[in-house]
Amino acid sequence: MATTAPPQDATTEREAEAWMADPYGYFGHHNTRIHSLERGHVEAVQLAAMNRRLAERRDQIQVLQKLADGQGIDGLDSLDDMVPLLMPHDIYKSYPVSLLAKGQYGKLNTWLSRLTRHAPNEVDVSECDSIDSWLVKLREETPLDVATSSGSTGTCSFFPKSKKDYQVSVMGLRVQLAQKFGEDPRPGDINDAMHAVVPLYRDGHASTGAFPKYIREAFCKGDDSKLHTAFDFKISSDLMWLAARLRAAAAKGDASKVDVPPALLARREEWEQSQAEAPARQMEFINRMVTQLEGERVFAMGTSNMFYAVARKGLEEGIRARFSPDSVLMGGGGAKGVPLPDDLEEVICGFFGFERMTSGYGMTEMNSFSILCEHDHYHVLPWVTVFQLDLDTGQPLPRKGRQTGRAAFFDMTQDSTWGGLVTGDLVTIDWGNTCKCGRTSVALEKKINRVSELQGGDDKISCAATPQAQSEAMDFLTGLGG
């Protein structure tokens, strides 16, 4: 049954517009205010924003127009009416893989342009001879900073994230991590320059390299000397694609058949060596930061598994960090197929000197990170609408009681894309209970599983869109030739 928000009025419409444009500025960068809103009011603003976005984006994003027109959807009367317009996360890897192998970046631009309101297809990429050169060209000549994935399934995704989208993401981290919930922000929580310790790459298009330049602005206030990365160079998207295709070939039982250009295949040893050396370099980097930044306020961001390995080794060697007590460490990244140790938080906090480790739940395709509270709930920001979908039908589950279903979201702050996403994650929400931490925002339980892991490695997303509308939209998107 759909949840219908209260009737819209001019005040709600103005608030929706403000949340869409600059949510953190609207709330005065005040984390407690953001997470203390009444649920009915939030849903009213969300519904108003959905209708505004639909009116704007259906003429700007071609795949959305196909999907909406195919189902005769002109407006939404309830939050759940959005579900047939949510797009599966794997749509961002729906291009013909042969286009990468043949270096047909013009056709890839055409594919990408059907997923964003910006116009990558207007950029001349005829001189581009690699994935990296293509993505740099788009970053230089459009509002886009296209985000790539690691290609764990054998195919890299290309998500048309904009520079503004990244800025919103990183500001969300600063607002939520630098403040203690229940208190007013201190003067320096938003405006002071902090040291940022990122044991990853200085630049890149995947999340391991894309975030640092935006972290430099939000946390370091543009001071490059306060941004510290383990690898002071760019991670190559071409090498990440090579690794993805090697995994795909191995999974098929024939590692000799790798469909990449010979010049790229020749760099296989370079990639393997860099990956083999990475753990030791990250270990050395963290140990150097511990000494160099003693007493300083630090924001550290990386994967939980990596922080654990460094912390355990450091404790064995009698090393402990002594950053300023108001420093913040955020882990995340999931287990990535490796079980997280039971003493993970104890070891990490023991090494870094924090009372607790902060964790965030988010993804490349969304602007908003949900931060884990002290009662083990990920709290969703009010400008993100959460849906739980039935695994078999793709239909929305009731927004009441305790429910477990496939997570889907609508993020009204998306600058470049539609903002509606169906994920591969299984989440649990108790809609009837308010978290003991005091936040009134929707709370996801800490344990989040990948649907594919529960279904033997496969995850076929069932969409609520009509089969014909879905088929026509996908045919339009992928009809590029090879």
Short mmCIF file of C-alpha atoms in Angstrom, two decimals:
data_model
loop_
_atom_site.label_atom_id
_atom_site.label_comp_id
_atom_site.label_asym_id
_atom_site.label_seq_id
_atom_site.Cartn_x
_atom_site.Cartn_y
_atom_site.Cartn_z
CA MET A 1 0.00 0.00 0.00
CA ALA A 2 1.41 3.42 -0.98
CA THR A 3 2.18 6.01 1.64
CA THR A 4 0.58 9.29 0.64
CA ALA A 5 2.22 12.42 2.00
CA PRO A 6 0.13 15.43 3.17
CA PRO A 7 -1.16 17.80 0.46
CA GLN A 8 1.51 20.06 -1.00
CA ASP A 9 1.49 23.77 -0.32
CA ALA A 10 3.71 26.70 -1.25
CA THR A 11 5.82 26.34 1.89
CA THR A 12 6.47 22.66 1.22
CA GLU A 13 7.35 23.43 -2.39
CA ARG A 14 9.87 26.09 -1.34
CA GLU A 15 11.40 23.75 1.20
CA ALA A 16 11.71 20.99 -1.39
CA GLU A 17 13.48 23.37 -3.73
CA ALA A 18 15.90 24.38 -0.97
CA TRP A 19 16.69 20.79 -0.01
CA MET A 20 17.34 19.93 -3.65
CA ALA A 21 19.65 22.89 -4.24
CA ASP A 22 21.71 23.18 -1.03
CA PRO A 23 20.46 20.92 1.78
CA TYR A 24 23.33 21.50 4.20
CA GLY A 25 23.23 25.26 3.73
CA TYR A 26 19.47 25.28 4.30
CA PHE A 27 19.93 23.67 7.72
CA GLY A 28 22.88 25.90 8.60
CA HIS A 29 25.25 22.89 8.40
CA HIS A 30 23.66 21.76 11.67
CA ASN A 31 23.73 17.97 11.95
CA THR A 32 21.27 17.76 14.86
CA ARG A 33 18.61 19.77 13.03
CA ILE A 34 19.01 17.62 9.94
CA HIS A 35 18.33 14.40 11.85
CA SER A 36 15.54 15.74 14.11
CA LEU A 37 12.69 16.29 11.65
CA GLU A 38 9.18 14.90 12.00
CA ARG A 39 8.65 11.94 9.67
CA GLY A 40 5.39 13.17 8.12
CA HIS A 41 6.93 16.54 7.28
CA VAL A 42 9.94 14.86 5.68
CA GLU A 43 7.72 12.69 3.49
CA ALA A 44 5.70 15.70 2.35
CA VAL A 45 8.87 17.49 1.24
CA GLN A 46 10.17 14.32 -0.41
CA LEU A 47 7.00 13.91 -2.45
CA ALA A 48 7.08 17.54 -3.56
CA ALA A 49 10.72 17.13 -4.59
CA MET A 50 9.98 13.95 -6.53
CA ASN A 51 7.35 15.70 -8.60
CA ARG A 52 9.60 18.70 -9.23
CA ARG A 53 12.44 16.43 -10.34
CA LEU A 54 10.17 14.38 -12.57
CA ALA A 55 8.89 17.52 -14.28
CA GLU A 56 12.47 18.72 -14.84
CA ARG A 57 14.32 15.57 -15.65
CA ARG A 58 11.93 13.73 -17.94
CA ASP A 59 12.82 16.20 -20.72
CA GLN A 60 16.52 16.18 -19.81
CA ILE A 61 17.29 12.47 -19.35
CA GLN A 62 16.26 10.35 -22.29
CA VAL A 63 16.05 6.99 -20.53
CA LEU A 64 13.81 8.48 -17.83
CA GLN A 65 11.55 9.93 -20.51
CA LYS A 66 11.25 6.52 -22.17
CA LEU A 67 10.47 4.86 -18.85
CA ALA A 68 7.91 7.47 -17.75
CA ASP A 69 6.21 7.75 -21.15
CA GLY A 70 6.03 3.97 -21.51
CA GLN A 71 4.03 3.76 -18.29
CA GLY A 72 2.03 6.96 -18.67
CA ILE A 73 3.49 8.47 -15.49
CA ASP A 74 3.17 12.26 -15.39
CA GLY A 75 3.08 12.81 -11.64
CA LEU A 76 3.28 11.02 -8.31
CA ASP A 77 0.52 10.97 -5.69
CA SER A 78 2.50 8.98 -3.13
CA LEU A 79 6.07 8.04 -2.34
CA ASP A 80 5.58 4.47 -3.54
CA ASP A 81 4.41 5.75 -6.93
CA MET A 82 8.11 6.45 -7.56
CA VAL A 83 9.07 2.76 -7.56
CA PRO A 84 8.30 2.04 -11.29
CA LEU A 85 10.71 4.88 -12.18
CA LEU A 86 13.67 3.61 -10.13
CA MET A 87 16.57 2.37 -12.22
CA PRO A 88 18.64 -0.76 -11.40
CA HIS A 89 22.22 -0.05 -10.41
CA ASP A 90 23.58 -2.22 -13.22
CA ILE A 91 22.12 0.14 -15.83
CA TYR A 92 25.39 2.07 -15.51
CA LYS A 93 27.30 -0.85 -17.00
CA SER A 94 24.79 -1.56 -19.79
CA TYR A 95 27.02 -0.32 -22.63
CA PRO A 96 28.33 -2.91 -25.13
CA VAL A 97 31.69 -4.01 -23.69
CA SER A 98 33.11 -4.14 -27.22
CA LEU A 99 33.07 -0.33 -27.29
CA LEU A 100 35.86 -0.24 -24.71
CA ALA A 101 37.87 -2.93 -26.48
CA LYS A 102 37.64 -0.97 -29.73
CA GLY A 103 38.16 2.44 -28.14
CA GLN A 104 34.85 3.79 -29.48
CA TYR A 105 34.53 6.63 -26.97
CA GLY A 106 32.17 8.61 -29.19
CA LYS A 107 29.59 5.84 -28.92
CA LEU A 108 30.23 5.60 -25.20
CA ASN A 109 29.50 9.34 -25.01
CA THR A 110 26.19 8.72 -26.78
CA TRP A 111 25.31 5.98 -24.28
CA LEU A 112 26.31 8.14 -21.32
CA SER A 113 24.35 11.15 -22.60
CA ARG A 114 21.12 9.14 -22.34
CA LEU A 115 21.64 8.82 -18.56
CA THR A 116 22.43 12.43 -17.62
CA ARG A 117 21.06 15.92 -18.09
CA HIS A 118 24.51 17.07 -19.15
CA ALA A 119 25.82 16.58 -22.71
CA PRO A 120 28.94 14.41 -22.97
CA ASN A 121 27.96 13.63 -26.57
CA GLU A 122 28.87 17.22 -27.50
CA VAL A 123 32.52 16.66 -26.56
CA ASP A 124 34.95 15.67 -29.33
CA VAL A 125 36.71 12.55 -28.10
CA SER A 126 38.10 11.42 -31.45
CA GLU A 127 41.68 11.86 -30.20
CA CYS A 128 41.14 9.85 -27.00
CA ASP A 129 43.16 6.61 -26.99
CA SER A 130 42.38 5.27 -23.51
CA ILE A 131 39.65 5.21 -20.87
CA ASP A 132 41.66 7.65 -18.76
CA SER A 133 42.04 10.16 -21.59
CA TRP A 134 38.30 9.90 -22.35
CA LEU A 135 37.27 10.53 -18.76
CA VAL A 136 39.74 13.41 -18.33
CA LYS A 137 38.37 15.02 -21.49
CA LEU A 138 34.83 14.86 -20.08
CA ARG A 139 36.00 16.22 -16.73
CA GLU A 140 37.73 19.14 -18.41
CA GLU A 141 34.96 20.10 -20.83
CA THR A 142 31.70 19.31 -18.99
CA PRO A 143 30.27 19.60 -15.46
CA LEU A 144 30.81 15.84 -15.17
CA ASP A 145 33.43 13.90 -13.24
CA VAL A 146 32.38 10.44 -14.37
CA ALA A 147 32.74 7.83 -11.63
CA THR A 148 33.90 4.31 -12.41
CA SER A 149 33.67 1.08 -10.45
CA SER A 150 36.33 -1.54 -9.86
CA GLY A 151 34.51 -4.01 -12.10
CA SER A 152 34.31 -6.82 -9.57
CA THR A 153 31.82 -8.63 -11.85
CA GLY A 154 34.06 -8.21 -14.91
CA THR A 155 32.45 -5.04 -16.24
CA CYS A 156 33.22 -1.53 -15.02
CA SER A 157 30.31 0.86 -14.54
CA PHE A 158 30.43 4.48 -15.66
CA PHE A 159 28.21 6.69 -13.55
CA PRO A 160 27.74 10.28 -14.83
CA LYS A 161 28.38 11.96 -11.48
CA SER A 162 28.93 15.70 -11.62
CA LYS A 163 31.45 17.82 -9.77
CA LYS A 164 28.58 19.32 -7.78
CA ASP A 165 27.43 15.82 -6.79
CA TYR A 166 30.86 15.08 -5.35
CA GLN A 167 30.86 18.39 -3.46
CA VAL A 168 27.50 17.54 -1.87
CA SER A 169 28.79 14.08 -0.90
CA VAL A 170 31.90 15.39 0.83
CA MET A 171 30.09 18.23 2.58
CA GLY A 172 27.75 15.59 3.98
CA LEU A 173 30.71 13.79 5.49
CA ARG A 174 32.04 16.96 7.08
CA VAL A 175 28.68 17.99 8.55
CA GLN A 176 27.86 14.56 9.98
CA LEU A 177 31.31 13.50 11.16
CA ALA A 178 32.75 16.71 12.59
CA GLN A 179 29.74 17.35 14.89
CA LYS A 180 28.35 15.46 17.85
CA PHE A 181 24.63 14.79 17.51
CA GLY A 182 22.55 16.62 20.10
CA GLU A 183 24.90 19.60 20.29
CA ASP A 184 25.28 22.80 18.32
CA PRO A 185 28.26 22.78 15.96
CA ARG A 186 31.37 24.47 17.27
CA PRO A 187 32.80 27.35 15.18
CA GLY A 188 35.58 25.23 13.70
CA ASP A 189 33.52 22.15 12.87
CA ILE A 190 32.65 23.44 9.41
CA ASN A 191 35.10 26.26 8.69
CA ASP A 192 38.47 25.18 10.08
CA ALA A 193 41.01 23.43 7.89
CA MET A 194 41.67 19.85 9.02
CA HIS A 195 44.28 17.35 7.99
CA ALA A 196 42.82 14.63 5.77
CA VAL A 197 44.50 11.22 5.82
CA VAL A 198 43.39 9.05 2.89
CA PRO A 199 45.48 5.88 2.47
CA LEU A 200 44.51 5.66 -1.19
CA TYR A 201 45.26 7.56 -4.43
CA ARG A 202 45.65 11.29 -5.07
CA ASP A 203 43.45 11.22 -8.16
CA GLY A 204 41.38 8.90 -10.29
CA HIS A 205 37.86 8.20 -11.47
CA ALA A 206 37.05 5.28 -9.15
CA SER A 207 36.19 6.07 -5.53
CA THR A 208 39.73 5.12 -4.46
CA GLY A 209 41.01 8.19 -6.27
CA ALA A 210 38.04 10.43 -7.04
CA PHE A 211 37.25 11.76 -3.56
CA PRO A 212 40.57 13.27 -2.38
CA LYS A 213 40.39 16.45 -4.48
CA TYR A 214 36.93 17.17 -3.08
CA ILE A 215 38.03 16.25 0.45
CA ARG A 216 40.81 18.81 0.03
CA GLU A 217 38.20 21.53 -0.48
CA ALA A 218 35.72 20.51 2.25
CA PHE A 219 38.12 19.37 4.98
CA CYS A 220 41.45 21.00 4.11
CA LYS A 221 39.86 24.23 2.83
CA GLY A 222 41.98 24.10 -0.30
CA ASP A 223 45.30 23.66 1.53
CA ASP A 224 47.05 20.96 -0.46
CA SER A 225 49.63 20.46 2.30
CA LYS A 226 46.87 19.17 4.59
CA LEU A 227 45.76 16.45 2.16
CA HIS A 228 47.79 13.29 2.75
CA THR A 229 47.42 10.29 0.42
CA ALA A 230 49.35 7.02 0.38
CA PHE A 231 49.83 7.10 -3.38
CA ASP A 232 50.57 10.56 -4.76
CA PHE A 233 49.51 9.65 -8.27
CA LYS A 234 46.39 8.75 -10.20
CA ILE A 235 44.93 5.25 -10.25
CA SER A 236 44.41 4.23 -13.85
CA SER A 237 40.90 3.33 -15.00
CA ASP A 238 42.46 1.42 -17.90
CA LEU A 239 44.35 -0.83 -15.50
CA MET A 240 41.23 -1.32 -13.39
CA TRP A 241 39.36 -2.40 -16.52
CA LEU A 242 42.21 -4.75 -17.41
CA ALA A 243 41.93 -6.32 -13.95
CA ALA A 244 38.16 -6.67 -14.40
CA ARG A 245 38.53 -8.44 -17.73
CA LEU A 246 41.23 -10.74 -16.34
CA ARG A 247 38.82 -11.75 -13.57
CA ALA A 248 36.05 -12.33 -16.10
CA ALA A 249 38.28 -14.51 -18.27
CA ALA A 250 39.46 -16.53 -15.27
CA ALA A 251 35.85 -17.06 -14.16
CA LYS A 252 35.10 -18.53 -17.59
CA GLY A 253 38.00 -20.92 -17.23
CA ASP A 254 40.26 -19.42 -19.90
CA ALA A 255 42.52 -16.67 -18.60
CA SER A 256 44.24 -16.47 -21.99
CA LYS A 257 41.18 -14.91 -23.66
CA VAL A 258 41.16 -11.33 -22.40
CA ASP A 259 39.27 -8.92 -24.66
CA VAL A 260 41.43 -5.81 -24.20
CA PRO A 261 43.81 -4.04 -26.59
CA PRO A 262 47.28 -5.68 -26.72
CA ALA A 263 48.97 -2.50 -25.49
CA LEU A 264 46.86 -2.60 -22.34
CA LEU A 265 47.35 -6.32 -21.80
CA ALA A 266 51.08 -5.64 -21.85
CA ARG A 267 50.63 -3.61 -18.66
CA ARG A 268 49.35 -6.60 -16.70
CA GLU A 269 52.58 -6.98 -14.74
CA GLU A 270 52.54 -3.27 -13.86
CA TRP A 271 49.08 -3.62 -12.31
CA GLU A 272 49.85 -6.83 -10.45
CA GLN A 273 53.04 -5.37 -9.01
CA SER A 274 51.28 -2.20 -7.84
CA GLN A 275 48.61 -4.26 -6.09
CA ALA A 276 51.16 -6.50 -4.44
CA GLU A 277 53.09 -3.50 -3.11
CA ALA A 278 50.04 -1.53 -1.94
CA PRO A 279 49.54 -3.02 1.57
CA ALA A 280 53.13 -2.33 2.64
CA ARG A 281 53.00 1.20 1.25
CA GLN A 282 49.73 1.89 3.07
CA MET A 283 51.22 0.55 6.30
CA GLU A 284 54.27 2.80 5.95
CA PHE A 285 52.03 5.77 5.12
CA ILE A 286 49.83 5.41 8.21
CA ASN A 287 52.83 4.98 10.49
CA ARG A 288 54.37 8.14 9.02
CA MET A 289 51.13 10.06 9.54
CA VAL A 290 50.94 8.91 13.17
CA THR A 291 54.27 10.60 13.85
CA GLN A 292 53.87 13.62 11.58
CA LEU A 293 50.38 14.63 12.70
CA GLU A 294 50.60 14.01 16.44
CA GLY A 295 48.21 16.34 18.27
CA GLU A 296 46.53 17.55 15.03
CA ARG A 297 42.83 17.31 14.20
CA VAL A 298 42.56 14.64 11.53
CA PHE A 299 39.89 13.21 9.24
CA ALA A 300 40.90 9.71 8.15
CA MET A 301 38.89 7.81 5.54
CA GLY A 302 39.50 4.33 4.16
CA THR A 303 38.27 0.75 4.11
CA SER A 304 37.74 -1.02 7.43
CA ASN A 305 39.81 -4.04 6.38
CA MET A 306 42.78 -1.86 5.46
CA PHE A 307 42.58 0.13 8.72
CA TYR A 308 42.39 -3.13 10.67
CA ALA A 309 45.51 -4.58 9.04
CA VAL A 310 47.47 -1.39 9.72
CA ALA A 311 46.19 -1.06 13.30
CA ARG A 312 46.92 -4.68 14.22
CA LYS A 313 50.45 -4.42 12.86
CA GLY A 314 51.00 -1.10 14.63
CA LEU A 315 49.85 -2.44 17.99
CA GLU A 316 52.12 -5.47 17.60
CA GLU A 317 55.03 -3.06 17.13
CA GLY A 318 54.00 -0.86 20.04
CA ILE A 319 52.86 2.06 17.89
CA ARG A 320 49.76 4.14 18.69
CA ALA A 321 48.36 7.28 17.12
CA ARG A 322 47.94 10.41 19.22
CA PHE A 323 45.83 12.69 17.08
CA SER A 324 43.65 15.43 18.58
CA PRO A 325 40.66 13.92 20.49
CA ASP A 326 38.19 15.59 18.09
CA SER A 327 39.65 13.74 15.12
CA VAL A 328 37.43 11.40 13.08
CA LEU A 329 38.10 8.04 11.44
CA MET A 330 35.58 6.60 9.00
CA GLY A 331 35.79 3.07 7.72
CA GLY A 332 33.52 1.30 5.30
CA GLY A 333 33.71 -0.50 2.00
CA GLY A 334 32.05 -3.70 3.20
CA ALA A 335 33.77 -7.02 3.63
CA LYS A 336 34.46 -7.37 -0.14
CA GLY A 337 34.24 -11.14 0.21
CA VAL A 338 36.57 -11.21 3.22
CA PRO A 339 34.91 -11.74 6.63
CA LEU A 340 35.49 -8.82 9.00
CA PRO A 341 37.25 -9.91 12.22
CA ASP A 342 35.28 -9.86 15.47
CA ASP A 343 37.79 -7.52 17.13
CA LEU A 344 37.88 -5.05 14.23
CA GLU A 345 36.60 -2.00 16.08
CA GLU A 346 38.57 -2.77 19.26
CA VAL A 347 41.85 -3.04 17.35
CA ILE A 348 41.27 0.04 15.17
CA CYS A 349 40.19 2.22 18.08
CA GLY A 350 43.07 0.95 20.20
CA PHE A 351 45.59 1.98 17.58
CA PHE A 352 44.05 5.31 16.57
CA GLY A 353 43.01 6.32 20.09
CA PHE A 354 39.29 6.81 19.40
CA GLU A 355 36.39 5.75 21.61
CA ARG A 356 34.57 4.32 18.62
CA MET A 357 35.04 3.95 14.89
CA THR A 358 32.60 5.68 12.61
CA SER A 359 31.26 3.78 9.64
CA GLY A 360 29.34 5.02 6.63
CA TYR A 361 26.96 3.35 4.19
CA GLY A 362 26.80 4.78 0.72
CA MET A 363 27.55 4.14 -2.92
CA THR A 364 28.92 5.87 -5.98
CA GLU A 365 25.44 6.33 -7.44
CA MET A 366 24.23 8.44 -4.49
CA ASN A 367 25.35 11.76 -3.04
CA SER A 368 24.44 10.93 0.52
CA PHE A 369 26.34 8.84 3.07
CA SER A 370 24.43 7.37 6.01
CA ILE A 371 26.52 7.46 9.18
CA LEU A 372 26.40 4.69 11.80
CA CYS A 373 25.23 5.91 15.21
CA GLU A 374 26.28 4.54 18.60
CA HIS A 375 23.26 2.20 18.56
CA ASP A 376 24.34 0.53 15.30
CA HIS A 377 21.92 2.19 12.88
CA TYR A 378 22.76 3.88 9.60
CA HIS A 379 20.69 7.09 9.56
CA VAL A 380 19.44 8.19 6.17
CA LEU A 381 19.47 11.90 5.39
CA PRO A 382 15.98 13.44 5.00
CA TRP A 383 16.47 14.34 1.33
CA VAL A 384 16.88 10.65 0.50
CA THR A 385 13.72 8.53 0.28
CA VAL A 386 14.24 4.89 1.22
CA PHE A 387 12.29 2.03 -0.33
CA GLN A 388 12.40 -1.66 0.49
CA LEU A 389 11.44 -3.87 -2.42
CA ASP A 390 10.22 -7.45 -2.52
CA LEU A 391 13.00 -9.59 -4.00
CA ASP A 392 10.64 -11.54 -6.26
CA THR A 393 8.30 -8.83 -7.55
CA GLY A 394 10.18 -5.56 -7.12
CA GLN A 395 7.10 -4.07 -5.45
CA PRO A 396 7.50 -1.81 -2.39
CA LEU A 397 7.11 -3.35 1.04
CA PRO A 398 4.90 -1.55 3.61
CA ARG A 399 6.50 1.38 5.41
CA LYS A 400 5.47 -0.01 8.78
CA GLY A 401 6.70 -2.65 11.21
CA ARG A 402 10.05 -4.37 10.81
CA GLN A 403 10.76 -5.14 7.17
CA THR A 404 13.68 -6.68 5.28
CA GLY A 405 13.93 -6.06 1.55
CA ARG A 406 16.05 -4.88 -1.34
CA ALA A 407 17.19 -1.31 -0.75
CA ALA A 408 16.21 1.37 -3.23
CA PHE A 409 16.57 5.13 -2.94
CA PHE A 410 15.57 8.43 -4.44
CA ASP A 411 18.15 11.15 -3.81
CA MET A 412 16.65 14.55 -4.58
CA THR A 413 20.06 16.28 -4.50
CA GLN A 414 21.34 14.55 -7.64
CA ASP A 415 22.60 17.23 -10.04
CA SER A 416 23.43 15.06 -13.03
CA THR A 417 21.20 11.98 -13.06
CA TRP A 418 17.63 11.10 -12.21
CA GLY A 419 18.39 10.10 -8.61
CA GLY A 420 16.27 6.94 -8.41
CA LEU A 421 18.25 3.75 -7.81
CA VAL A 422 17.58 0.07 -7.08
CA THR A 423 20.59 -1.46 -5.31
CA GLY A 424 21.98 -4.92 -4.78
CA ASP A 425 21.72 -4.59 -0.99
CA LEU A 426 19.32 -6.24 1.45
CA VAL A 427 18.44 -3.95 4.37
CA THR A 428 16.26 -4.14 7.47
CA ILE A 429 14.26 -1.21 8.86
CA ASP A 430 11.97 -1.02 11.88
CA TRP A 431 9.63 1.72 10.73
CA GLY A 432 7.76 1.88 14.02
CA ASN A 433 10.67 2.57 16.35
CA THR A 434 12.78 5.69 16.81
CA CYS A 435 16.45 4.98 17.41
CA LYS A 436 17.69 5.36 20.98
CA CYS A 437 20.33 7.81 19.78
CA GLY A 438 17.60 10.44 19.39
CA ARG A 439 17.77 10.86 15.63
CA THR A 440 14.32 10.72 14.02
CA SER A 441 15.64 9.92 10.52
CA VAL A 442 14.99 6.54 8.90
CA ALA A 443 17.41 4.02 10.39
CA LEU A 444 18.87 0.99 8.60
CA GLU A 445 20.07 -1.87 10.79
CA LYS A 446 23.83 -2.34 10.75
CA LYS A 447 23.87 -5.73 9.05
CA ILE A 448 23.52 -5.15 5.31
CA ASN A 449 23.90 -8.10 2.95
CA ARG A 450 24.47 -8.31 -0.77
CA VAL A 451 21.52 -10.02 -2.45
CA SER A 452 23.93 -11.86 -4.74
CA GLU A 453 25.67 -13.47 -1.75
CA LEU A 454 22.35 -14.78 -0.48
CA GLN A 455 21.39 -16.14 -3.92
CA GLY A 456 24.53 -18.06 -4.76
CA GLY A 457 26.34 -15.25 -6.58
CA ASP A 458 23.49 -14.20 -8.88
CA ASP A 459 21.21 -11.20 -8.51
CA LYS A 460 18.48 -10.71 -11.06
CA ILE A 461 16.70 -7.50 -10.16
CA SER A 462 12.91 -7.60 -10.50
CA CYS A 463 11.67 -4.15 -11.44
CA ALA A 464 8.27 -2.67 -10.71
CA ALA A 465 8.22 -1.02 -14.13
CA THR A 466 6.04 -2.70 -16.73
CA PRO A 467 8.06 -5.22 -18.76
CA GLN A 468 7.36 -3.43 -22.04
CA ALA A 469 8.41 0.00 -20.72
CA GLN A 470 11.53 -1.48 -19.16
CA SER A 471 12.44 -3.34 -22.34
CA GLU A 472 11.92 -0.30 -24.56
CA ALA A 473 14.02 1.92 -22.29
CA MET A 474 16.89 -0.60 -22.21
CA ASP A 475 16.76 -1.19 -25.97
CA PHE A 476 16.99 2.56 -26.51
CA LEU A 477 19.88 2.90 -24.06
CA THR A 478 22.00 0.06 -25.43
CA GLY A 479 21.21 0.38 -29.14
CA LEU A 480 24.63 1.68 -30.12
CA GLY A 481 26.22 -1.07 -32.16
CA GLY A 482 29.75 -2.31 -31.60
#
